[in-house]
CSV table of C-alpha atoms and ligand atoms in Angstrom, one decimal:
chain,number,residue,atom,x,y,z
X,224,MET,CA,0.0,0.0,0.0
X,225,LYS,CA,1.3,3.4,-0.9
X,226,ARG,CA,0.4,5.0,2.4
X,227,GLU,CA,2.5,2.5,4.5
X,228,SER,CA,5.5,4.8,3.9
X,229,HIS,CA,3.7,7.3,6.2
X,230,ILE,CA,3.4,4.8,9.0
X,231,ALA,CA,6.0,4.2,11.7
X,232,ARG,CA,5.3,0.5,12.1
X,233,LEU,CA,6.9,-0.9,15.2
X,234,PRO,CA,7.6,-4.7,15.3
X,235,ILE,CA,5.0,-6.5,17.5
X,236,THR,CA,7.8,-7.6,19.9
X,237,SER,CA,8.5,-4.0,20.9
X,238,ILE,CA,4.8,-3.4,21.6
X,239,VAL,CA,4.3,-6.6,23.6
X,240,ALA,CA,6.3,-5.1,26.5
X,241,ARG,CA,3.6,-2.5,27.2
X,242,SER,CA,0.8,-3.1,29.7
X,243,SER,CA,-1.9,-3.1,27.0
X,244,CYS,CA,-2.9,-5.7,24.4
X,245,PRO,CA,-0.3,-5.4,21.7
X,246,ILE,CA,-2.7,-6.1,18.9
X,247,CYS,CA,-5.0,-3.3,20.2
X,248,THR,CA,-2.0,-0.9,20.5
X,249,ALA,CA,-0.8,-1.7,17.0
X,250,LEU,CA,-4.3,-1.3,15.5
X,251,ARG,CA,-4.8,2.0,17.3
X,252,GLU,CA,-1.5,3.4,15.9
X,253,PHE,CA,-2.4,2.1,12.4
X,254,GLN,CA,-5.8,3.6,12.6
X,255,ASN,CA,-4.5,7.0,13.8
X,256,ASN,CA,-2.1,7.1,10.9
X,257,LEU,CA,-4.6,5.9,8.4
X,258,ILE,CA,-7.1,8.6,9.4
X,259,LYS,CA,-4.4,11.3,9.3
X,260,HIS,CA,-3.4,10.4,5.8
X,261,LEU,CA,-6.7,9.4,4.3
X,262,ALA,CA,-6.9,10.4,0.6
X,263,PRO,CA,-10.1,10.9,-1.3
X,264,GLU,CA,-9.4,8.0,-3.7
X,265,ASP,CA,-8.9,5.6,-0.8
X,266,CYS,CA,-12.3,6.0,0.8
X,267,ARG,CA,-15.7,5.9,-0.9
X,268,TYR,CA,-17.8,4.1,1.7
X,269,PHE,CA,-17.5,4.6,5.5
X,270,CYS,CA,-19.2,3.5,8.7
X,271,ASN,CA,-20.4,5.7,11.5
X,272,ALA,CA,-17.2,5.4,13.6
X,273,HIS,CA,-14.8,6.1,10.7
X,274,ALA,CA,-16.8,9.0,9.3
X,275,TRP,CA,-16.5,10.8,12.7
X,276,MET,CA,-12.9,9.9,13.2
X,277,ALA,CA,-12.1,11.2,9.7
X,278,ALA,CA,-14.2,14.4,10.3
X,279,ASN,CA,-12.0,15.0,13.3
X,280,GLY,CA,-8.6,13.8,12.1
X,281,THR,CA,-8.3,13.8,8.3
X,282,PRO,CA,-6.9,16.9,6.6
X,283,ALA,CA,-9.8,19.2,5.7
X,284,GLU,CA,-9.4,19.2,1.9
X,285,ALA,CA,-9.4,15.4,1.7
X,286,ILE,CA,-12.3,14.7,4.1
X,287,ALA,CA,-14.4,17.6,2.6
X,288,THR,CA,-13.8,15.9,-0.9
X,289,ILE,CA,-14.8,12.5,0.5
X,290,PHE,CA,-18.0,13.8,2.1
X,291,LEU,CA,-18.9,15.8,-1.0
X,292,LYS,CA,-18.6,12.8,-3.2
X,293,ALA,CA,-20.8,10.8,-0.9
X,294,ILE,CA,-23.4,13.4,-0.6
X,295,THR,CA,-23.7,14.0,-4.3
X,296,ASP,CA,-23.7,10.3,-5.2
X,297,PRO,CA,-27.3,9.1,-5.4
X,298,GLU,CA,-26.0,5.5,-5.1
X,299,TRP,CA,-24.2,6.2,-1.8
X,300,THR,CA,-25.3,4.5,1.4
X,301,SER,CA,-23.6,4.5,4.9
X,302,ALA,CA,-21.6,1.3,5.6
X,303,SER,CA,-21.8,-1.1,8.5
X,304,PRO,CA,-18.6,-1.5,10.5
X,305,VAL,CA,-17.5,-4.6,8.6
X,306,PRO,CA,-14.6,-5.0,6.2
X,307,GLU,CA,-16.8,-5.8,3.2
X,308,GLN,CA,-18.6,-2.4,3.5
X,309,CYS,CA,-16.4,0.3,5.0
X,310,ASP,CA,-13.1,1.2,3.2
X,311,VAL,CA,-11.4,2.1,6.5
X,312,CYS,CA,-12.6,-1.1,8.3
X,313,ARG,CA,-11.3,-3.1,5.4
X,314,GLN,CA,-7.8,-1.7,5.8
X,315,MET,CA,-8.0,-2.2,9.6
X,316,HIS,CA,-9.0,-5.8,9.0
X,317,GLY,CA,-6.0,-6.4,6.7
X,318,GLU,CA,-3.7,-4.9,9.3
X,319,LYS,CA,-5.2,-7.0,12.1
X,320,GLU,CA,-4.6,-10.2,10.1
X,321,ARG,CA,-1.0,-9.1,9.5
X,322,ARG,CA,-0.5,-8.4,13.2
X,323,LEU,CA,-2.1,-11.6,14.3
X,324,ASP,CA,0.2,-13.5,12.0
X,325,GLU,CA,3.2,-11.6,13.4
X,326,ILE,CA,2.4,-12.3,17.0
X,327,THR,CA,1.5,-16.0,16.4
X,328,GLY,CA,4.9,-16.3,14.6
X,329,GLN,CA,6.6,-14.9,17.7
X,330,LEU,CA,4.6,-17.2,20.0
X,331,ARG,CA,6.2,-20.2,18.3
X,332,GLU,CA,9.5,-19.1,19.9
X,333,PRO,CA,9.6,-20.7,23.4
X,334,ARG,CA,11.3,-17.7,25.0
X,335,THR,CA,8.7,-15.2,23.7
X,336,ARG,CA,5.9,-17.5,24.5
X,337,SER,CA,7.1,-18.0,28.1
X,338,TRP,CA,7.6,-14.2,28.6
X,339,LEU,CA,4.2,-13.4,27.2
X,340,HIS,CA,2.6,-16.1,29.3
X,341,ASP,CA,4.1,-14.7,32.5
X,342,TYR,CA,4.0,-11.0,31.9
X,343,GLY,CA,2.0,-10.1,28.8
X,344,MET,CA,-1.5,-8.9,28.2
X,345,LEU,CA,-4.0,-9.8,25.4
X,346,CYS,CA,-7.6,-8.5,25.4
X,347,SER,CA,-10.2,-11.3,25.2
X,348,ARG,CA,-11.1,-10.6,21.6
X,349,HIS,CA,-7.5,-10.7,20.3
X,350,GLY,CA,-6.5,-13.5,22.7
X,351,ARG,CA,-9.2,-15.7,21.2
X,352,GLU,CA,-8.1,-14.8,17.7
X,353,VAL,CA,-4.4,-15.5,18.5
X,354,ALA,CA,-5.2,-18.8,20.0
X,355,LEU,CA,-7.2,-19.9,16.9
X,356,LYS,CA,-4.2,-19.3,14.7
X,357,LEU,CA,-1.9,-21.4,16.9
X,358,PRO,CA,-1.6,-25.2,16.8
X,359,GLU,CA,-3.4,-27.1,19.5
X,360,ASN,CA,-0.3,-27.7,21.7
X,361,LEU,CA,0.6,-23.9,21.8
X,362,GLN,CA,-3.0,-22.7,22.5
X,363,LYS,CA,-2.7,-23.7,26.2
X,364,SER,CA,-0.1,-21.0,26.9
X,365,VAL,CA,-2.5,-18.3,25.5
X,366,ARG,CA,-5.4,-19.6,27.4
X,367,GLU,CA,-3.4,-19.5,30.6
X,368,LEU,CA,-2.2,-16.0,29.9
X,369,MET,CA,-5.8,-14.9,29.4
X,370,ALA,CA,-6.9,-16.6,32.6
X,371,ARG,CA,-4.1,-14.7,34.5
X,372,ASN,CA,-5.2,-11.4,32.9
X,373,SER,CA,-8.8,-12.2,33.8
X,374,ALA,CA,-7.9,-13.0,37.4
X,375,GLU,CA,-5.8,-9.8,37.8
X,376,ILE,CA,-8.6,-7.6,36.4
X,377,THR,CA,-11.2,-9.4,38.6
X,378,GLU,CA,-9.1,-8.7,41.7
X,379,ILE,CA,-8.6,-5.0,41.0
X,380,LEU,CA,-12.2,-4.5,39.9
X,381,GLU,CA,-13.4,-6.1,43.1
X,382,GLU,CA,-11.1,-3.8,45.1
X,383,PHE,CA,-12.4,-0.9,43.2
X,384,LEU,CA,-16.0,-1.9,43.8
X,385,GLN,CA,-15.3,-2.1,47.6
X,386,GLN,CA,-13.9,1.4,47.5
X,387,VAL,CA,-16.8,2.8,45.5
X,388,ARG,CA,-19.2,1.3,48.0
X,389,LYS,CA,-17.3,3.2,50.7
X,390,GLY,CA,-17.8,6.4,48.7
X,391,SER,CA,-14.3,6.7,47.1
X,392,HIS,CA,-14.3,6.9,43.3
X,393,ALA,CA,-10.6,7.2,42.8
X,394,GLY,CA,-8.8,4.8,40.5
X,395,GLY,CA,-11.3,4.8,37.6
X,396,GLY,CA,-8.6,3.7,35.2
X,397,VAL,CA,-9.5,0.2,36.4
X,398,LEU,CA,-12.8,0.5,34.5
X,399,GLY,CA,-10.9,1.3,31.3
X,400,ARG,CA,-8.6,-1.7,31.8
X,401,ALA,CA,-11.7,-3.9,32.3
X,402,ALA,CA,-13.4,-2.5,29.2
X,403,GLU,CA,-10.2,-3.1,27.2
X,404,PHE,CA,-9.9,-6.7,28.4
X,405,LEU,CA,-13.6,-7.3,27.5
X,406,VAL,CA,-14.0,-5.6,24.1
X,407,ALA,CA,-10.5,-4.3,23.0
X,408,GLN,CA,-9.4,-0.6,23.2
X,409,ARG,CA,-11.9,2.2,22.6
X,410,GLY,CA,-12.5,2.8,18.9
X,411,ILE,CA,-11.1,-0.5,17.7
X,412,GLU,CA,-14.0,-2.0,15.8
X,413,ILE,CA,-12.2,-4.8,14.0
Q,103,ZN,ZN1,-6.7,-6.4,21.8
Q,104,ZN,ZN1,-15.4,1.6,9.3
């Protein structure tokens, strides 16, 4: 793709060391870059989420041209957030598949697998998708990692709930971590 030259694409191994799901983080960075460099010829159909992201983040001339083409096209309809319909979702889907392949390749290395198992984080959506791409004998490690993530978040969420019941609402970042674990980072549709 011509636009990939704009994108600083970090290897997944350097993203894995952060405390968030590395697939979510990679997709968020990809999406931010995509929206920032969206060209009129790249985007004809778009879903609700990507229309609003582009309205806020795409250079004005490009997004005004895209919207004008849509508004003046009698055939135009808004897309559902699926790769077959939205041009931005389609690119996100392609990048997700590339990143899933990258991380499953890394997980075949015993050292990376062991590190991720003990310290890493995967959201439940991407954890399930990573496991499905691995052979049966390597899936156990991902399931154990997700069980550990789930137990950690359960513990901090229960502590948070106790605090809330006592009237303290500090530490709301816990809710964001729980939301990420359940449904991936905010704004990652694919
Ligand atoms: Zn994720
Ligand atoms: Zn979309």
